[in-house]
Amino acid sequence: MMGWEIAKAMSKKSSKQQSMVLEEDPFVPEVMVVHLTRNFEQPKMEKYDRSSNLVDHLRAFVDLMRLRITPYAIMCKAFLPTLRQEARDWVVTFSPKSIHTFDDFSKQFAT
């Protein structure tokens, strides 16, 4: 499913269903409600699995997002699919609603 299709499907859910999704997410609601545009393309890059250099992965991701002039809220959402299982599983250990910006996210991820 494309990002805009997911956003469209979420908009059809009741506010109770939406709040259940948002409560479990590490991102604040202001990040979660930002919709991806129809022409947004997920960056094509090797997925990070915690066995390679995290700083290199973050730099490559940020460089690709800057080329596309991507808002930070979308960068937060677009970063998760660049992670493999172990790294992605680690993200769910972040406290709910603890990430306000991509800078917060990258710093917490890098610690």
C-alpha positions in Angstrom: 0.0 0.0 0.0 1.3 3.5 -0.9 1.6 6.0 1.9 -1.3 8.1 0.7 -3.5 5.0 0.5 -2.6 4.2 4.1 -3.5 7.8 5.2 -6.8 7.5 3.3 -7.6 4.2 5.0 -6.7 5.7 8.4 -9.0 8.7 7.7 -11.9 6.3 7.4 -11.3 4.7 10.8 -13.2 6.0 13.8 -11.3 8.4 16.1 -11.1 5.6 18.7 -9.4 3.3 16.2 -7.0 6.2 15.2 -6.1 7.0 18.8 -5.3 3.3 19.5 -2.8 3.4 16.6 -1.3 6.7 17.7 -1.0 5.7 21.3 1.3 2.8 20.5 3.5 4.9 18.1 6.8 6.4 19.2 5.9 9.6 17.2 3.8 12.4 18.6 0.4 12.8 16.9 1.7 15.9 15.0 4.1 13.6 13.1 1.6 10.8 12.6 -1.1 13.0 11.0 1.2 14.3 8.3 0.1 12.7 5.0 2.5 11.5 2.4 1.9 13.0 -1.0 0.9 10.8 -3.9 4.2 11.3 -5.6 6.3 10.4 -2.5 8.8 7.6 -3.3 10.4 5.6 -0.5 14.2 6.0 -0.8 15.8 3.0 -2.4 18.7 2.1 -0.2 20.1 -0.9 1.6 18.2 -1.8 4.8 20.0 -1.3 8.1 20.1 -4.3 10.4 22.4 -3.1 13.2 25.4 -5.0 11.7 26.6 -2.1 9.6 27.5 1.5 10.3 24.4 3.4 11.7 25.9 6.8 11.1 26.5 6.0 7.4 22.9 4.7 7.1 21.5 7.9 8.7 23.6 10.1 6.5 22.6 8.3 3.3 19.0 8.5 4.3 19.1 12.2 5.2 21.0 13.0 1.9 18.3 11.3 -0.1 15.5 13.1 1.8 17.2 16.5 1.4 17.4 16.0 -2.4 13.6 15.6 -2.4 13.1 18.5 0.1 11.2 16.2 2.4 9.6 17.6 5.6 11.0 16.2 8.8 7.7 14.6 9.8 7.7 12.5 6.6 11.4 11.7 7.2 10.4 10.1 10.5 7.8 7.9 8.8 10.0 7.1 5.8 13.0 6.0 7.9 11.2 3.0 9.5 11.0 1.0 6.2 14.8 1.4 5.8 15.3 -0.9 8.8 15.5 -4.7 8.9 13.8 -6.8 11.5 16.2 -6.4 14.5 16.6 -2.7 14.1 12.9 -2.2 13.4 12.0 -4.2 16.5 14.3 -2.0 18.6 12.3 1.1 17.5 9.1 -0.3 19.2 11.0 0.0 22.5 10.9 3.8 22.3 8.4 5.4 24.7 5.0 6.2 23.1 4.8 9.7 21.7 8.4 10.4 22.6 9.6 11.5 19.1 8.8 15.0 18.1 11.3 15.6 15.2 13.6 13.6 13.0 16.5 14.9 15.0 14.9 13.4 18.2 14.4 10.1 16.3 18.0 9.9 14.9 19.5 10.8 18.2 17.5 8.2 20.1 18.1 5.7 17.4 21.9 6.3 17.5 22.2 5.9 21.3 
